Amino acid sequence: MSVPEYQGFLFRNRNASFLQYPSWAEVKDLWRSERVGWHYPDGQTAGAGLVLYRQFPGTRKYFAYLPEGPVADWSDPHIDRWLDPLKRHLRAAGAFAVRMGPTPAYRRWDAAAVKSGTGPGRQISDVLATEVDPVGAALADRLRTRGWKRCGGEDDGDAQPRHVFRVPLAGRSREELWSGLNQEWRRNVRKAEKAGVQTVLGSAADLPEFYRLLRITEERDGFRLGRSLAYYQQQYEVLNAEAPGRMRLYLGVHQGEILAAHTMIVAGSRVWYQTGASADHRREVRPSNALQWRMMCDALDLGADEYDMRGVPSTLDPDERSFGLLRWKLGTGGQVVETLGEWETPMDGYANTALHKAFQAYLARR
């Protein structure tokens, strides 16, 4: 499928994830890639997807991956008519297994429901969902009956987060967005403004400072993304080459010093907060709250339907270190969304099944 044809399809399907845009293949340059599509008899495109291929060491076989894709009508009860051709194509291309990320949501919890469910040893799955998406629930059943298996454990995903946090924007004014913040968030945004924190758009030249702050954040919060500065530089370059402003770097500046830096990605009708970093000092002036408020307002001005703050932990135990991230995002008044997660299946044949098991063991050792 040509790039113009593929991009035209994405333009008409504005809910597609940025992980399905052609530029993402250039970010993941260690993977081979191709664009595939399904067409109606009249030639109109019915669905499409970006496929990434990773070669299994020592073989000529590939693991095929469609991150948060393909872009298709997941409500269609007759998914075999496009999933089966996809599997046949991937097998012919040398794939021994495929992983995909269906986009429908599964369950949603509003902030009030999550807060009321917190407690020692509690998980988000222990709380009655505010909403269950019928499309997602039906699709999960269809995939299971066809031999697809959900990746990760019961509560957490694998390559992409299973639980994400989203702030609805469609039909809301800036005043309504502000009133949706809890008192602590509004107080902290005002505190940043009173202290003189400035929120500005950075450029590629500021990425080294973003990365320095990211390493500080990783050390402070006890996580490791495993990304290099070169990775973010390449991401920034190729995403913005595809569409100027697709990836943005926001800086929180106080007294001439960058205290926080957050990245944002814009694609179609959606906006994602991707990665945040902040310094250890002068945290009392709340630069991260100021940046997030600026980013949410910019997303609203861009006409986005939602502001996706990406992954949150499944724990609701306040004593768990990771709960702090969820608590911080809850203050925006959005929703915890359990996605359908990622699903895998080996290609037909004993050799492919055996290779898939070996590949899973290989990934587990890394």
CSV table of C-alpha atoms in Angstrom, one decimal:
chain,number,residue,atom,x,y,z
A,1,MET,CA,0.0,0.0,0.0
A,2,SER,CA,1.5,3.3,-1.0
A,3,VAL,CA,2.3,6.0,1.5
A,4,PRO,CA,-0.2,8.5,0.0
A,5,GLU,CA,-3.0,6.0,-0.1
A,6,TYR,CA,-2.3,4.9,3.4
A,7,GLN,CA,-2.1,8.5,4.7
A,8,GLY,CA,-5.3,9.3,3.0
A,9,PHE,CA,-7.0,6.5,4.8
A,10,LEU,CA,-5.7,7.7,8.1
A,11,PHE,CA,-6.8,11.2,7.3
A,12,ARG,CA,-10.4,9.8,7.0
A,13,ASN,CA,-10.0,7.7,10.2
A,14,ARG,CA,-8.9,10.4,12.6
A,15,ASN,CA,-9.0,8.1,15.7
A,16,ALA,CA,-6.0,6.1,14.5
A,17,SER,CA,-3.1,5.9,16.9
A,18,PHE,CA,0.2,7.6,16.1
A,19,LEU,CA,1.8,4.2,16.3
A,20,GLN,CA,0.0,3.3,13.1
A,21,TYR,CA,1.4,6.3,11.1
A,22,PRO,CA,4.1,5.7,8.6
A,23,SER,CA,6.6,7.8,10.6
A,24,TRP,CA,6.5,5.3,13.4
A,25,ALA,CA,8.2,2.7,11.1
A,26,GLU,CA,11.1,5.2,10.9
A,27,VAL,CA,11.3,5.5,14.7
A,28,LYS,CA,11.4,1.7,14.9
A,29,ASP,CA,14.2,1.4,12.3
A,30,LEU,CA,15.5,-1.9,13.7
A,31,TRP,CA,12.3,-3.5,12.5
A,32,ARG,CA,11.4,-4.1,8.8
A,33,SER,CA,8.0,-2.6,8.0
A,34,GLU,CA,5.2,-2.5,5.5
A,35,ARG,CA,1.8,-1.0,5.1
A,36,VAL,CA,-1.1,-3.4,4.3
A,37,GLY,CA,-4.7,-2.6,3.4
A,38,TRP,CA,-8.1,-4.3,2.8
A,39,HIS,CA,-10.3,-3.1,-0.1
A,40,TYR,CA,-13.9,-3.3,-1.1
A,41,PRO,CA,-14.7,-4.7,-4.6
A,42,ASP,CA,-15.0,-1.1,-5.8
A,43,GLY,CA,-11.4,-0.4,-4.7
A,44,GLN,CA,-12.3,1.7,-1.6
A,45,THR,CA,-10.0,1.0,1.4
A,46,ALA,CA,-11.9,-0.8,4.2
A,47,GLY,CA,-9.0,-1.1,6.6
A,48,ALA,CA,-5.2,-0.7,6.9
A,49,GLY,CA,-2.3,-1.3,9.2
A,50,LEU,CA,1.4,-0.6,9.8
A,51,VAL,CA,3.2,-4.0,10.3
A,52,LEU,CA,6.6,-4.1,12.0
A,53,TYR,CA,8.7,-7.3,11.5
A,54,ARG,CA,11.4,-8.3,13.9
A,55,GLN,CA,13.7,-11.2,12.9
A,56,PHE,CA,14.1,-14.0,15.4
A,57,PRO,CA,17.9,-14.4,15.9
A,58,GLY,CA,19.4,-17.3,14.0
A,59,THR,CA,16.4,-17.8,11.7
A,60,ARG,CA,14.8,-16.3,8.6
A,61,LYS,CA,11.5,-16.0,10.4
A,62,TYR,CA,9.8,-12.9,11.7
A,63,PHE,CA,7.6,-11.7,14.6
A,64,ALA,CA,4.9,-9.4,13.1
A,65,TYR,CA,3.6,-6.6,15.2
A,66,LEU,CA,0.8,-4.0,14.6
A,67,PRO,CA,1.1,-1.6,17.5
A,68,GLU,CA,-2.4,-0.2,18.4
A,69,GLY,CA,-3.6,-1.5,15.1
A,70,PRO,CA,-4.7,-2.3,12.5
A,71,VAL,CA,-7.1,0.5,11.8
A,72,ALA,CA,-10.3,-1.3,11.0
A,73,ASP,CA,-14.0,-1.6,11.9
A,74,TRP,CA,-13.6,-3.6,15.1
A,75,SER,CA,-17.4,-3.7,15.6
A,76,ASP,CA,-17.7,-5.9,12.5
A,77,PRO,CA,-18.9,-9.4,13.7
A,78,HIS,CA,-17.4,-11.0,10.6
A,79,ILE,CA,-13.7,-10.2,11.5
A,80,ASP,CA,-12.6,-13.4,9.8
A,81,ARG,CA,-13.0,-11.8,6.4
A,82,TRP,CA,-10.1,-9.4,7.1
A,83,LEU,CA,-8.2,-11.1,9.9
A,84,ASP,CA,-7.7,-14.4,7.9
A,85,PRO,CA,-6.3,-12.6,4.8
A,86,LEU,CA,-4.0,-10.6,7.2
A,87,LYS,CA,-2.6,-13.8,8.7
A,88,ARG,CA,-2.2,-15.4,5.3
A,89,HIS,CA,-0.2,-12.4,4.1
A,90,LEU,CA,2.0,-12.3,7.2
A,91,ARG,CA,2.7,-16.0,7.0
A,92,ALA,CA,3.7,-15.6,3.3
A,93,ALA,CA,6.0,-12.7,4.4
A,94,GLY,CA,7.8,-15.1,6.8
A,95,ALA,CA,6.0,-14.4,10.0
A,96,PHE,CA,5.8,-17.2,12.6
A,97,ALA,CA,3.4,-15.2,14.9
A,98,VAL,CA,1.6,-11.9,15.0
A,99,ARG,CA,0.7,-9.5,17.8
A,100,MET,CA,-1.9,-6.7,17.3
A,101,GLY,CA,-3.5,-4.0,19.5
A,102,PRO,CA,-7.3,-3.7,18.9
A,103,THR,CA,-8.3,-0.1,19.6
A,104,PRO,CA,-11.7,-0.4,21.3
A,105,ALA,CA,-11.8,0.2,25.0
A,106,TYR,CA,-12.9,-2.6,27.4
A,107,ARG,CA,-13.9,-0.9,30.6
A,108,ARG,CA,-13.8,2.7,32.0
A,109,TRP,CA,-13.7,4.1,35.6
A,110,ASP,CA,-14.3,7.7,36.3
A,111,ALA,CA,-12.1,9.5,38.9
A,112,ALA,CA,-14.7,9.2,41.7
A,113,ALA,CA,-15.1,5.5,41.2
A,114,VAL,CA,-11.3,5.0,41.3
A,115,LYS,CA,-10.8,7.1,44.4
A,116,SER,CA,-13.6,5.3,46.3
A,117,GLY,CA,-11.9,2.0,45.5
A,118,THR,CA,-8.5,2.6,46.9
A,119,GLY,CA,-7.2,0.5,49.7
A,120,PRO,CA,-4.5,-2.0,50.8
A,121,GLY,CA,-4.0,-4.7,48.2
A,122,ARG,CA,-6.7,-3.3,45.9
A,123,GLN,CA,-6.5,-3.4,42.1
A,124,ILE,CA,-8.5,-1.5,39.5
A,125,SER,CA,-10.2,-4.8,38.5
A,126,ASP,CA,-11.7,-5.0,42.1
A,127,VAL,CA,-13.8,-1.9,41.4
A,128,LEU,CA,-17.1,-2.0,39.5
A,129,ALA,CA,-16.5,-0.2,36.2
A,130,THR,CA,-18.4,3.0,35.4
A,131,GLU,CA,-18.9,1.7,31.9
A,132,VAL,CA,-18.3,-1.5,29.9
A,133,ASP,CA,-17.8,-1.0,26.2
A,134,PRO,CA,-20.0,-3.5,24.4
A,135,VAL,CA,-17.8,-3.5,21.3
A,136,GLY,CA,-14.7,-4.3,23.3
A,137,ALA,CA,-16.4,-7.0,25.3
A,138,ALA,CA,-17.8,-8.7,22.2
A,139,LEU,CA,-14.4,-8.4,20.3
A,140,ALA,CA,-12.5,-10.0,23.2
A,141,ASP,CA,-14.8,-13.0,23.0
A,142,ARG,CA,-14.5,-13.2,19.2
A,143,LEU,CA,-10.7,-13.2,19.4
A,144,ARG,CA,-10.5,-15.9,22.2
A,145,THR,CA,-12.7,-18.2,20.2
A,146,ARG,CA,-10.3,-17.8,17.2
A,147,GLY,CA,-7.3,-18.8,19.3
A,148,TRP,CA,-5.9,-15.3,20.0
A,149,LYS,CA,-4.4,-14.9,23.5
A,150,ARG,CA,-4.2,-11.6,25.4
A,151,CYS,CA,-0.6,-10.6,26.2
A,152,GLY,CA,0.6,-9.8,29.7
A,153,GLY,CA,-0.9,-10.7,33.1
A,154,GLU,CA,-4.4,-10.3,34.3
A,155,ASP,CA,-4.0,-6.6,35.3
A,156,ASP,CA,-1.1,-5.3,33.2
A,157,GLY,CA,-0.2,-5.3,29.5
A,158,ASP,CA,3.1,-6.0,27.7
A,159,ALA,CA,4.6,-3.7,25.1
A,160,GLN,CA,1.8,-1.1,25.3
A,161,PRO,CA,0.0,-0.1,28.6
A,162,ARG,CA,-3.3,-1.9,29.2
A,163,HIS,CA,-4.6,0.8,31.6
A,164,VAL,CA,-4.4,4.4,30.3
A,165,PHE,CA,-5.7,7.7,31.5
A,166,ARG,CA,-7.8,9.9,29.2
A,167,VAL,CA,-9.3,13.3,29.6
A,168,PRO,CA,-12.4,13.9,27.4
A,169,LEU,CA,-12.2,17.1,25.5
A,170,ALA,CA,-14.9,17.0,22.8
A,171,GLY,CA,-17.6,19.6,23.4
A,172,ARG,CA,-15.9,21.1,26.4
A,173,SER,CA,-14.8,24.7,26.9
A,174,ARG,CA,-11.6,25.8,28.7
A,175,GLU,CA,-13.7,26.8,31.7
A,176,GLU,CA,-15.2,23.3,31.9
A,177,LEU,CA,-11.8,21.7,31.5
A,178,TRP,CA,-10.6,23.9,34.4
A,179,SER,CA,-13.5,23.1,36.6
A,180,GLY,CA,-12.8,19.4,36.0
A,181,LEU,CA,-9.5,19.7,37.7
A,182,ASN,CA,-9.6,18.9,41.4
A,183,GLN,CA,-8.8,21.5,44.0
A,184,GLU,CA,-5.2,20.4,44.4
A,185,TRP,CA,-4.5,20.7,40.7
A,186,ARG,CA,-6.1,24.1,40.4
A,187,ARG,CA,-4.1,25.3,43.4
A,188,ASN,CA,-0.8,24.0,42.0
A,189,VAL,CA,-1.4,25.5,38.5
A,190,ARG,CA,-2.1,28.9,40.2
A,191,LYS,CA,1.0,28.4,42.4
A,192,ALA,CA,3.1,27.9,39.3
A,193,GLU,CA,1.7,31.0,37.7
A,194,LYS,CA,2.2,33.1,40.8
A,195,ALA,CA,5.8,31.8,41.1
A,196,GLY,CA,6.5,32.9,37.5
A,197,VAL,CA,6.8,29.5,35.8
A,198,GLN,CA,6.7,30.0,32.0
A,199,THR,CA,5.5,27.2,29.7
A,200,VAL,CA,7.1,27.4,26.3
A,201,LEU,CA,7.5,25.2,23.2
A,202,GLY,CA,11.0,23.8,22.9
A,203,SER,CA,12.9,22.6,19.8
A,204,ALA,CA,15.2,19.7,18.9
A,205,ALA,CA,18.0,21.7,20.5
A,206,ASP,CA,16.3,21.2,23.9
A,207,LEU,CA,16.1,17.5,23.7
A,208,PRO,CA,19.4,16.9,25.5
A,209,GLU,CA,18.1,18.9,28.5
A,210,PHE,CA,14.8,16.9,28.3
A,211,TYR,CA,16.9,13.7,28.4
A,212,ARG,CA,19.0,14.9,31.3
A,213,LEU,CA,15.8,15.6,33.3
A,214,LEU,CA,14.4,12.2,32.2
A,215,ARG,CA,17.4,10.4,33.7
A,216,ILE,CA,16.9,12.3,37.0
A,217,THR,CA,13.2,11.4,37.0
A,218,GLU,CA,13.9,7.7,36.3
A,219,GLU,CA,16.3,7.6,39.2
A,220,ARG,CA,13.9,9.4,41.6
A,221,ASP,CA,10.8,7.4,40.7
A,222,GLY,CA,12.4,4.0,40.3
A,223,PHE,CA,11.7,3.2,36.6
A,224,ARG,CA,13.8,2.8,33.5
A,225,LEU,CA,12.4,3.4,30.0
A,226,GLY,CA,15.6,2.1,28.4
A,227,ARG,CA,15.6,4.8,25.7
A,228,SER,CA,18.6,6.8,24.5
A,229,LEU,CA,18.8,10.5,23.6
A,230,ALA,CA,19.3,9.4,20.0
A,231,TYR,CA,15.9,7.6,20.1
A,232,TYR,CA,14.1,10.8,21.1
A,233,GLN,CA,16.0,12.9,18.6
A,234,GLN,CA,15.1,10.5,15.8
A,235,GLN,CA,11.5,10.4,17.0
A,236,TYR,CA,11.2,14.1,17.0
A,237,GLU,CA,12.8,14.4,13.6
A,238,VAL,CA,10.8,11.8,11.7
A,239,LEU,CA,7.4,12.6,13.3
A,240,ASN,CA,7.7,16.3,12.6
A,241,ALA,CA,9.0,15.6,9.1
A,242,GLU,CA,5.7,13.7,8.4
A,243,ALA,CA,3.7,16.6,9.8
A,244,PRO,CA,5.1,19.8,11.5
A,245,GLY,CA,4.0,19.9,15.1
A,246,ARG,CA,3.2,16.2,15.3
A,247,MET,CA,5.7,15.8,18.2
A,248,ARG,CA,6.1,18.8,20.6
A,249,LEU,CA,8.4,19.4,23.4
A,250,TYR,CA,7.0,21.6,26.2
A,251,LEU,CA,9.4,23.3,28.7
A,252,GLY,CA,8.6,24.6,32.2
A,253,VAL,CA,11.0,27.4,32.9
A,254,HIS,CA,11.5,29.2,36.2
A,255,GLN,CA,14.1,31.9,36.7
A,256,GLY,CA,15.7,31.0,33.5
A,257,GLU,CA,16.1,27.3,34.3
A,258,ILE,CA,14.3,24.4,32.7
A,259,LEU,CA,12.7,22.5,35.6
A,260,ALA,CA,10.4,20.2,33.6
A,261,ALA,CA,10.0,19.0,30.1
A,262,HIS,CA,7.1,17.0,28.6
A,263,THR,CA,6.6,15.6,25.1
A,264,MET,CA,3.2,15.6,23.3
A,265,ILE,CA,2.1,13.8,20.1
A,266,VAL,CA,-0.7,15.1,17.8
A,267,ALA,CA,-2.3,12.8,15.3
A,268,GLY,CA,-5.8,13.1,13.8
A,269,SER,CA,-8.4,13.9,16.5
A,270,ARG,CA,-6.3,12.7,19.4
A,271,VAL,CA,-3.4,14.1,21.5
A,272,TRP,CA,-1.1,12.0,23.7
A,273,TYR,CA,1.1,13.1,26.6
A,274,GLN,CA,4.0,10.8,26.0
A,275,THR,CA,6.9,11.3,28.4
A,276,GLY,CA,7.4,13.7,31.3
A,277,ALA,CA,10.6,14.7,33.1
A,278,SER,CA,11.4,17.1,35.9
A,279,ALA,CA,14.2,18.2,38.2
A,280,ASP,CA,14.6,17.3,41.9
A,281,HIS,CA,14.8,20.9,43.1
A,282,ARG,CA,12.2,23.7,43.2
A,283,ARG,CA,9.4,21.2,42.9
A,284,GLU,CA,7.3,23.5,45.1
A,285,VAL,CA,6.7,25.9,42.1
A,286,ARG,CA,4.8,23.0,40.4
A,287,PRO,CA,6.2,23.2,36.8
A,288,SER,CA,4.7,19.8,35.8
A,289,ASN,CA,1.2,20.9,36.7
A,290,ALA,CA,1.7,24.1,34.7
A,291,LEU,CA,3.0,22.1,31.7
A,292,GLN,CA,0.1,19.7,31.8
A,293,TRP,CA,-2.5,22.5,32.0
A,294,ARG,CA,-0.8,24.2,29.0
A,295,MET,CA,-0.8,20.9,27.0
A,296,MET,CA,-4.4,20.2,27.8
A,297,CYS,CA,-5.4,23.7,26.7
A,298,ASP,CA,-3.4,23.4,23.5
A,299,ALA,CA,-5.0,20.0,22.8
A,300,LEU,CA,-8.4,21.6,23.2
A,301,ASP,CA,-7.5,24.4,20.9
A,302,LEU,CA,-6.3,21.9,18.3
A,303,GLY,CA,-9.8,20.4,18.3
A,304,ALA,CA,-8.8,17.1,19.8
A,305,ASP,CA,-11.5,14.8,21.1
A,306,GLU,CA,-9.4,13.5,24.0
A,307,TYR,CA,-6.1,14.0,25.8
A,308,ASP,CA,-4.5,10.7,26.4
A,309,MET,CA,-2.1,10.7,29.4
A,310,ARG,CA,-1.0,7.1,28.5
A,311,GLY,CA,-0.2,4.4,31.1
A,312,VAL,CA,-1.2,4.2,34.7
A,313,PRO,CA,-0.6,1.3,37.1
A,314,SER,CA,-3.4,-1.2,38.0
A,315,THR,CA,-2.8,-0.9,41.7
A,316,LEU,CA,-5.1,1.1,44.0
A,317,ASP,CA,-3.0,0.6,47.0
A,318,PRO,CA,-1.8,4.0,48.3
A,319,ASP,CA,1.2,2.4,49.9
A,320,GLU,CA,2.5,1.2,46.5
A,321,ARG,CA,5.1,3.6,45.0
A,322,SER,CA,3.5,3.5,41.6
A,323,PHE,CA,0.1,4.6,42.9
A,324,GLY,CA,1.5,8.2,43.0
A,325,LEU,CA,1.4,8.4,39.2
A,326,LEU,CA,-2.3,7.4,39.1
A,327,ARG,CA,-3.2,9.8,41.9
A,328,TRP,CA,-1.5,12.6,40.1
A,329,LYS,CA,-3.4,11.9,36.8
A,330,LEU,CA,-6.7,11.4,38.7
A,331,GLY,CA,-6.6,15.1,39.6
A,332,THR,CA,-7.3,16.1,36.0
A,333,GLY,CA,-10.8,14.6,36.3
A,334,GLY,CA,-10.4,12.1,33.5
A,335,GLN,CA,-11.0,8.4,33.3
A,336,VAL,CA,-9.0,5.2,33.8
A,337,VAL,CA,-9.5,3.2,30.6
A,338,GLU,CA,-8.7,-0.5,30.3
A,339,THR,CA,-7.9,-1.1,26.7
A,340,LEU,CA,-8.4,-4.5,25.1
A,341,GLY,CA,-4.6,-4.8,25.3
A,342,GLU,CA,-2.5,-6.7,22.8
A,343,TRP,CA,-3.3,-10.1,21.4
A,344,GLU,CA,-1.0,-12.7,19.9
A,345,THR,CA,-1.4,-15.9,17.9
A,346,PRO,CA,1.1,-18.2,16.1
A,347,MET,CA,0.7,-19.0,12.4
A,348,ASP,CA,-0.6,-22.4,11.5
A,349,GLY,CA,1.8,-25.3,11.7
A,350,TYR,CA,3.8,-27.0,14.4
A,351,ALA,CA,7.1,-25.3,13.5
A,352,ASN,CA,5.5,-21.8,13.9
A,353,THR,CA,4.0,-22.7,17.2
A,354,ALA,CA,7.3,-24.0,18.5
A,355,LEU,CA,9.1,-21.0,17.3
A,356,HIS,CA,6.6,-18.7,18.9
A,357,LYS,CA,7.1,-20.4,22.3
A,358,ALA,CA,10.9,-20.1,21.8
A,359,PHE,CA,10.5,-16.4,21.0
A,360,GLN,CA,8.4,-15.8,24.1
A,361,ALA,CA,11.1,-17.5,26.2
A,362,TYR,CA,13.7,-15.3,24.4
A,363,LEU,CA,11.8,-12.1,25.3
A,364,ALA,CA,11.4,-13.2,28.9
A,365,ARG,CA,15.2,-13.6,29.3
A,366,ARG,CA,16.0,-10.1,27.9
